[in-house]
Amino acid sequence: MYKYFPHTEEDLQLMLRRVGVRSLDDLYADIPEAVRFRREYNLPEAMSEVELRQLFSEVSRSMQNAPLTVFAGAGVYDHYAPSVVQHIIGRSEFLTSYTPYQAEVSQGTLHYIFEYQSMMAELTGMDVSNASMYDGATATAEAALMAFASAKKADTVLLSGTLDPKVARVVETYAKYHGIRIGKVAARDGVTDREDLSRRLQAGGIAGVIVQAPNYYGIVEDFSGLSDEVHAQKALLVINSVAADLAVLKTPAEWGADIAVGDAQSLGIPMSFGGPGLGYMCCTEKLIRKMPGRIVGLTRDNRGQRAFVLTLQAREQHIRRQKATSNICSNQSLMALYVTVYMSLMGPKGLREAAELSYGGAHYLCEQLQQTGYFRPCYDQPYLNEFCMRYDGDVDALQAGCADEGFMAGVKLDEHTVMFAVTEKRTRDEIDDFVDTIKQIREEQA
Amino acid sequence: MNNRLYGNLIFELSRKGRQGYTLPRNTYGSHTDELPASLRRQAALKLPECDELTVVRHYTNLSHDNFGVNDGFYPLGSCTMKYNPVIDEEIAALEAFAALHPLQPADTCQHALGLYYALQQSLAELTGMKEFTLNPCAGAHGELTGLMVIRAYHQSRGDEARTKVLIPDSAHGTNPASAAVCGLEVVEVKSGPDGLVDVADLERLISEQGPSIAAMMMTNPNTLGIFEHDIPLITQMVHRCGALMYYDGANLNPLLGVCRPGDMGFDVMHVNLHKTFSTPHGGGGPGSGPVGVREGLEPFLPTPRVVERAGTYSVETGDYEQSLGSVGCFFGNFGVMVRAYAYILSLGRENVRMVGPLATLNANYVKESLRDVYELPIGGLCKHEFVFDGLKDKSTGVTTMDVAKRLLDYGYHAPTIYFPLLFHESLMIEPTENESLDTLDAFIQVMRRIADEAKTDPERVKAAPLTTPIGRVDDVLAARQPVVTFKQMSHE
């Protein structure tokens, strides 16, 4: 019949007889004719594997200079993952299983999620972690809902003006429909305006404060004293971070955060046009029952063996329905496995070395760009591997010219500002070629 | 498990000084210790230190403790555990897709934007909707997005009073949960003795609360696997009171080739690409939950959007005054979309239309072959799935939980259990169109054998599973004082 349909003509006849109908169409006798679909779908005809491969290889050939050598981030980073990672997540026992409801035949998944939670708690310094979320933006929005639910009367969540605007937009969208007020804290010199923040906090009614470290502009902000100030108003402090950066940067726990969220795509996950990535959420032990999403816990089986199981399900939608902490009923499980295997291979030393290479490369690129004479840094602030530059020419023309030569030249922030990022995957030669390309483009323009 | 050592946590296999990676030599002069000490991590980073082979063996062994569709029959009701074609994995892994940055110039990623657009259009054709956003990352995320579309629509008309959602008592738990996250109040609609929405109850609710109702959420076929044949009447009633109809696409599979939510009168819907369009469930994600709307509701869809003009695709984020906002930074789980589109192209129009009928045939075949030993509370034709209310003979004390656990011993994944909540002993079975008669017959035989064992050796069934790597787990112990990290475990 077709490779995914095992029914022979004989099978069909036997099965229809058992069911007591004459034809496949009779299986739908209860559907009113007025809503039946009686024409052909307007879709292409079936394609063989050969044709499918041809189509997609043509598609990839049509993309010039593909793939680009990426000097950009803004939330998605081109890090390298050892080959083992892709190999492991391709194992069909992991790939083709469902959410681990049946613990007896899902210990593989439950075991790695427990490891994942342990690693994320370690990286952020927080007490506990959930089993992962869709992405950093929705994890941040969920943190806003959590702060709102934890507050007695307060109904406002403050967002730092240095939070990634794309993330802020998602938080604002969730907040709008959930009935949470959003306050925007000003940014000054690329960092959160602490005076404005203090003023807004003291005005009262604040359930939570969301800041980002490193912030959207790549700047590592100093949050000294922030948690005391936030906690004095009985609000929760939420810190959004790029997961990989926490190997070397002060952790959300060290800043005194109640909830740590963000994207973990930076732990080697392919950029894949923005998804699937991975959101993480960690919090203090005190808040665990308010946390959304799956959580895996330790237990014993009836043979006395150590075992892992989905726990605290009384928070979840399939038990609590509209009273659940969230509507989320999945995690981003396979991507959680991805970063778990990645961190197992890299270990503390590997994560730090990758961060050092990214730091070194970014600072080298920044220096080289300044030496061209066309760029100057926007801020005099500490950064890790992402930074903003003021460009004295046309940013669009720069980016288009670089793309023609195979480079993604940062992310445009405004008419004169570009944000660049460098990871351990970029070699020094690539950086030199990139800078030379920019010089050539300028010379041609001149 | 063939080697106890690797059954430990990866943390327990760690030995100081081992490493499982290599990185290029660092020839840059600058280091992170240039950052002020107050901005640097103080706490030691206690991640595992392992060599590569240890990591490979550990996770390979862990995979042996898992059960996937490739391992055996997975009749998990409501989850549509289809075969996940291997070629779709290969296509999604192509560098042309996997190595794309979501913010790179549109003229360097036309192929990806084009795929997004083509999948969006294919879904519109398959469901009878006008336009889809593919941005939501999962079914529940799609529900939330769809409800936001509905709220944005009412708000655009100044109709702020519509804050309630009608949801049948048989609905998936995500429906009421999504409504609550969206700031809506849930009004439950009763099911009649036939398992269908009680139209009289619906009529009463609408006449009492009509002007405050924003939408009705429905799954059709419903969670009992029964087609709500009153759907034309229901949509008419709901529309007349000014509310919109939301279609929960979790049960779309049996309708491929048969009917379309748009033609039934639904205004907004989501599709689970990881169910109907065969992308792997991955142990709980990543999924994808595209949201479709009928003509007239497109302005409310989220941004960013992929727009086509004269064969050229672009990404647009601004200038949509009526848009609900954003539910993600980029285009959702793009890698999942590549797989789903490859699946649709593989099947083509002539095979897509067979999906629904064959899935429905398989479900009815299993139901008719077991209904003499398992309690079928609602007879008649089902669609892609059906629900038993436990064993017919209740005198043995063997529960649905016991039957499910005993199935694991025989090498099958268990059906969905204790859902829907309409019955005490729900056992929900969904065999997809990919399962052969031989597989179904073998499963039927085992189900009958378990029914038999329940009479002859009930203690054995209650003790199940006996052959799995672990036995039944203590849920209460896990929840009482949750231990969710290795660090907490070490403190125990």
CSV table of N, CA, C and O in Angstrom, one decimal, chain A residues 40-88:
chain,number,residue,atom,x,y,z
A,40,GLU,N,-10.0,16.4,-3.3
A,40,GLU,CA,-8.6,16.1,-3.1
A,40,GLU,C,-7.9,17.2,-2.4
A,40,GLU,O,-8.3,18.4,-2.6
A,41,TYR,N,-7.0,16.9,-1.5
A,41,TYR,CA,-6.2,18.0,-0.9
A,41,TYR,C,-5.3,18.7,-2.0
A,41,TYR,O,-4.8,18.0,-2.9
A,42,ASN,N,-5.2,20.0,-1.9
A,42,ASN,CA,-4.4,20.7,-2.8
A,42,ASN,C,-2.9,20.7,-2.3
A,42,ASN,O,-2.4,21.6,-1.7
A,43,LEU,N,-2.3,19.5,-2.4
A,43,LEU,CA,-0.9,19.2,-2.0
A,43,LEU,C,-0.2,18.5,-3.1
A,43,LEU,O,-0.8,17.9,-3.9
A,44,PRO,N,1.1,18.5,-3.0
A,44,PRO,CA,1.9,17.8,-4.0
A,44,PRO,C,1.6,16.3,-3.9
A,44,PRO,O,1.2,15.8,-2.9
A,45,GLU,N,1.9,15.6,-5.0
A,45,GLU,CA,1.9,14.1,-5.0
A,45,GLU,C,3.0,13.5,-4.1
A,45,GLU,O,4.0,14.2,-3.9
A,46,ALA,N,2.8,12.3,-3.7
A,46,ALA,CA,3.8,11.6,-2.8
A,46,ALA,C,5.2,11.7,-3.5
A,46,ALA,O,5.3,11.6,-4.7
A,47,MET,N,6.2,11.9,-2.7
A,47,MET,CA,7.6,11.9,-3.2
A,47,MET,C,8.4,10.7,-2.6
A,47,MET,O,8.3,10.4,-1.4
A,48,SER,N,9.2,10.1,-3.4
A,48,SER,CA,10.1,9.0,-3.0
A,48,SER,C,11.2,9.6,-2.2
A,48,SER,O,11.4,10.8,-2.2
A,49,GLU,N,11.9,8.8,-1.5
A,49,GLU,CA,13.1,9.3,-0.7
A,49,GLU,C,14.1,10.0,-1.7
A,49,GLU,O,14.7,11.0,-1.3
A,50,VAL,N,14.3,9.4,-2.8
A,50,VAL,CA,15.2,10.0,-3.8
A,50,VAL,C,14.8,11.4,-4.2
A,50,VAL,O,15.6,12.3,-4.1
A,51,GLU,N,13.5,11.5,-4.5
A,51,GLU,CA,13.0,12.9,-4.9
A,51,GLU,C,13.1,13.8,-3.7
A,51,GLU,O,13.4,15.0,-3.9
A,52,LEU,N,12.8,13.3,-2.5
A,52,LEU,CA,12.8,14.2,-1.3
A,52,LEU,C,14.2,14.7,-1.1
A,52,LEU,O,14.5,15.9,-0.8
A,53,ARG,N,15.2,13.8,-1.2
A,53,ARG,CA,16.6,14.2,-1.0
A,53,ARG,C,17.0,15.2,-2.1
A,53,ARG,O,17.7,16.2,-1.8
A,54,GLN,N,16.6,15.0,-3.3
A,54,GLN,CA,16.9,15.9,-4.4
A,54,GLN,C,16.4,17.3,-4.1
A,54,GLN,O,17.1,18.3,-4.2
A,55,LEU,N,15.1,17.3,-3.7
A,55,LEU,CA,14.5,18.6,-3.4
A,55,LEU,C,15.2,19.3,-2.3
A,55,LEU,O,15.6,20.5,-2.5
A,56,PHE,N,15.6,18.7,-1.2
A,56,PHE,CA,16.2,19.4,-0.1
A,56,PHE,C,17.7,19.7,-0.4
A,56,PHE,O,18.2,20.7,0.1
A,57,SER,N,18.3,18.9,-1.3
A,57,SER,CA,19.7,19.3,-1.6
A,57,SER,C,19.7,20.5,-2.5
A,57,SER,O,20.6,21.3,-2.5
A,58,GLU,N,18.7,20.5,-3.4
A,58,GLU,CA,18.6,21.7,-4.3
A,58,GLU,C,18.3,22.9,-3.4
A,58,GLU,O,18.9,24.0,-3.6
A,59,VAL,N,17.5,22.8,-2.4
A,59,VAL,CA,17.1,23.9,-1.5
A,59,VAL,C,18.4,24.4,-0.8
A,59,VAL,O,18.6,25.6,-0.8
A,60,SER,N,19.2,23.4,-0.4
A,60,SER,CA,20.4,23.9,0.3
A,60,SER,C,21.5,24.5,-0.6
A,60,SER,O,22.2,25.4,-0.2
A,61,ARG,N,21.5,24.0,-1.8
A,61,ARG,CA,22.4,24.6,-2.8
A,61,ARG,C,22.1,26.0,-3.2
A,61,ARG,O,22.9,26.8,-3.5
A,62,SER,N,20.7,26.2,-3.2
A,62,SER,CA,20.3,27.6,-3.6
A,62,SER,C,20.7,28.6,-2.6
A,62,SER,O,20.7,29.8,-2.9
A,63,MET,N,21.1,28.2,-1.4
A,63,MET,CA,21.5,29.2,-0.4
A,63,MET,C,23.0,29.5,-0.6
A,63,MET,O,23.8,28.7,-0.4
A,64,GLN,N,23.2,30.8,-1.0
A,64,GLN,CA,24.6,31.1,-1.3
A,64,GLN,C,25.4,31.3,0.0
A,64,GLN,O,24.9,31.7,1.0
A,65,ASN,N,26.7,31.0,-0.2
A,65,ASN,CA,27.6,31.1,1.0
A,65,ASN,C,27.1,30.5,2.2
A,65,ASN,O,27.4,30.9,3.3
A,66,ALA,N,26.4,29.4,2.1
A,66,ALA,CA,25.8,28.7,3.2
A,66,ALA,C,26.8,27.7,3.8
A,66,ALA,O,27.5,27.0,3.0
A,67,PRO,N,26.8,27.5,5.1
A,67,PRO,CA,26.2,28.4,6.1
A,67,PRO,C,27.1,29.6,6.3
A,67,PRO,O,28.3,29.5,6.1
A,68,LEU,N,26.6,30.7,6.8
A,68,LEU,CA,27.4,31.8,7.2
A,68,LEU,C,28.3,31.6,8.4
A,68,LEU,O,27.9,30.8,9.2
A,69,THR,N,29.4,32.2,8.4
A,69,THR,CA,30.2,32.2,9.6
A,69,THR,C,29.7,33.3,10.5
A,69,THR,O,29.7,34.5,10.1
A,70,VAL,N,29.2,32.9,11.6
A,70,VAL,CA,28.3,33.8,12.4
A,70,VAL,C,29.1,34.6,13.5
A,70,VAL,O,29.8,34.0,14.3
A,71,PHE,N,29.0,35.9,13.4
A,71,PHE,CA,29.6,36.8,14.5
A,71,PHE,C,28.4,37.5,15.1
A,71,PHE,O,28.4,38.7,15.2
A,72,ALA,N,27.4,36.7,15.5
A,72,ALA,CA,26.2,37.4,16.1
A,72,ALA,C,25.6,36.5,17.2
A,72,ALA,O,25.9,35.3,17.2
A,73,GLY,N,24.9,37.1,18.0
A,73,GLY,CA,24.2,36.3,19.1
A,73,GLY,C,22.8,36.8,19.3
A,73,GLY,O,21.9,36.3,18.6
A,74,ALA,N,22.6,37.8,20.2
A,74,ALA,CA,21.3,38.3,20.5
A,74,ALA,C,20.4,37.2,21.0
A,74,ALA,O,19.2,37.2,20.6
A,75,GLY,N,20.9,36.2,21.7
A,75,GLY,CA,20.1,35.2,22.3
A,75,GLY,C,20.3,33.8,21.7
A,75,GLY,O,20.0,32.8,22.3
A,76,VAL,N,20.9,33.8,20.5
A,76,VAL,CA,21.3,32.5,19.9
A,76,VAL,C,22.7,32.5,19.5
A,76,VAL,O,23.2,33.3,18.8
A,77,TYR,N,23.5,31.5,20.0
A,77,TYR,CA,24.9,31.5,19.9
A,77,TYR,C,25.4,30.2,19.2
A,77,TYR,O,24.9,29.1,19.4
A,78,ASP,N,26.5,30.4,18.4
A,78,ASP,CA,27.0,29.3,17.6
A,78,ASP,C,28.1,28.6,18.3
A,78,ASP,O,29.3,28.7,17.9
A,79,HIS,N,27.8,27.9,19.3
A,79,HIS,CA,28.8,27.1,20.1
A,79,HIS,C,29.0,25.7,19.4
A,79,HIS,O,28.2,25.3,18.6
A,80,TYR,N,30.0,25.1,19.9
A,80,TYR,CA,30.4,23.8,19.3
A,80,TYR,C,30.0,22.7,20.3
A,80,TYR,O,30.3,22.8,21.5
A,81,ALA,N,29.4,21.6,19.8
A,81,ALA,CA,29.1,20.4,20.7
A,81,ALA,C,29.9,19.2,20.2
A,81,ALA,O,29.9,19.0,18.9
A,82,PRO,N,30.6,18.5,21.0
A,82,PRO,CA,31.3,17.3,20.6
A,82,PRO,C,30.3,16.3,19.8
A,82,PRO,O,29.1,16.3,20.2
A,83,SER,N,30.8,15.5,18.9
A,83,SER,CA,30.0,14.6,18.1
A,83,SER,C,29.2,13.7,18.9
A,83,SER,O,28.1,13.3,18.5
A,84,VAL,N,29.7,13.3,20.1
A,84,VAL,CA,28.9,12.3,20.9
A,84,VAL,C,27.5,12.8,21.2
A,84,VAL,O,26.6,12.0,21.3
A,85,VAL,N,27.3,14.1,21.4
A,85,VAL,CA,26.0,14.6,21.8
A,85,VAL,C,25.0,14.2,20.8
A,85,VAL,O,23.9,13.6,21.1
A,86,GLN,N,25.2,14.6,19.5
A,86,GLN,CA,24.2,14.3,18.5
A,86,GLN,C,24.0,12.8,18.4
A,86,GLN,O,22.8,12.3,18.2
A,87,HIS,N,25.0,12.0,18.5
A,87,HIS,CA,24.9,10.6,18.4
A,87,HIS,C,24.0,10.0,19.5
A,87,HIS,O,23.1,9.2,19.2
A,88,ILE,N,24.1,10.5,20.7
A,88,ILE,CA,23.3,10.0,21.8
A,88,ILE,C,21.9,10.4,21.7
A,88,ILE,O,20.9,9.6,21.8
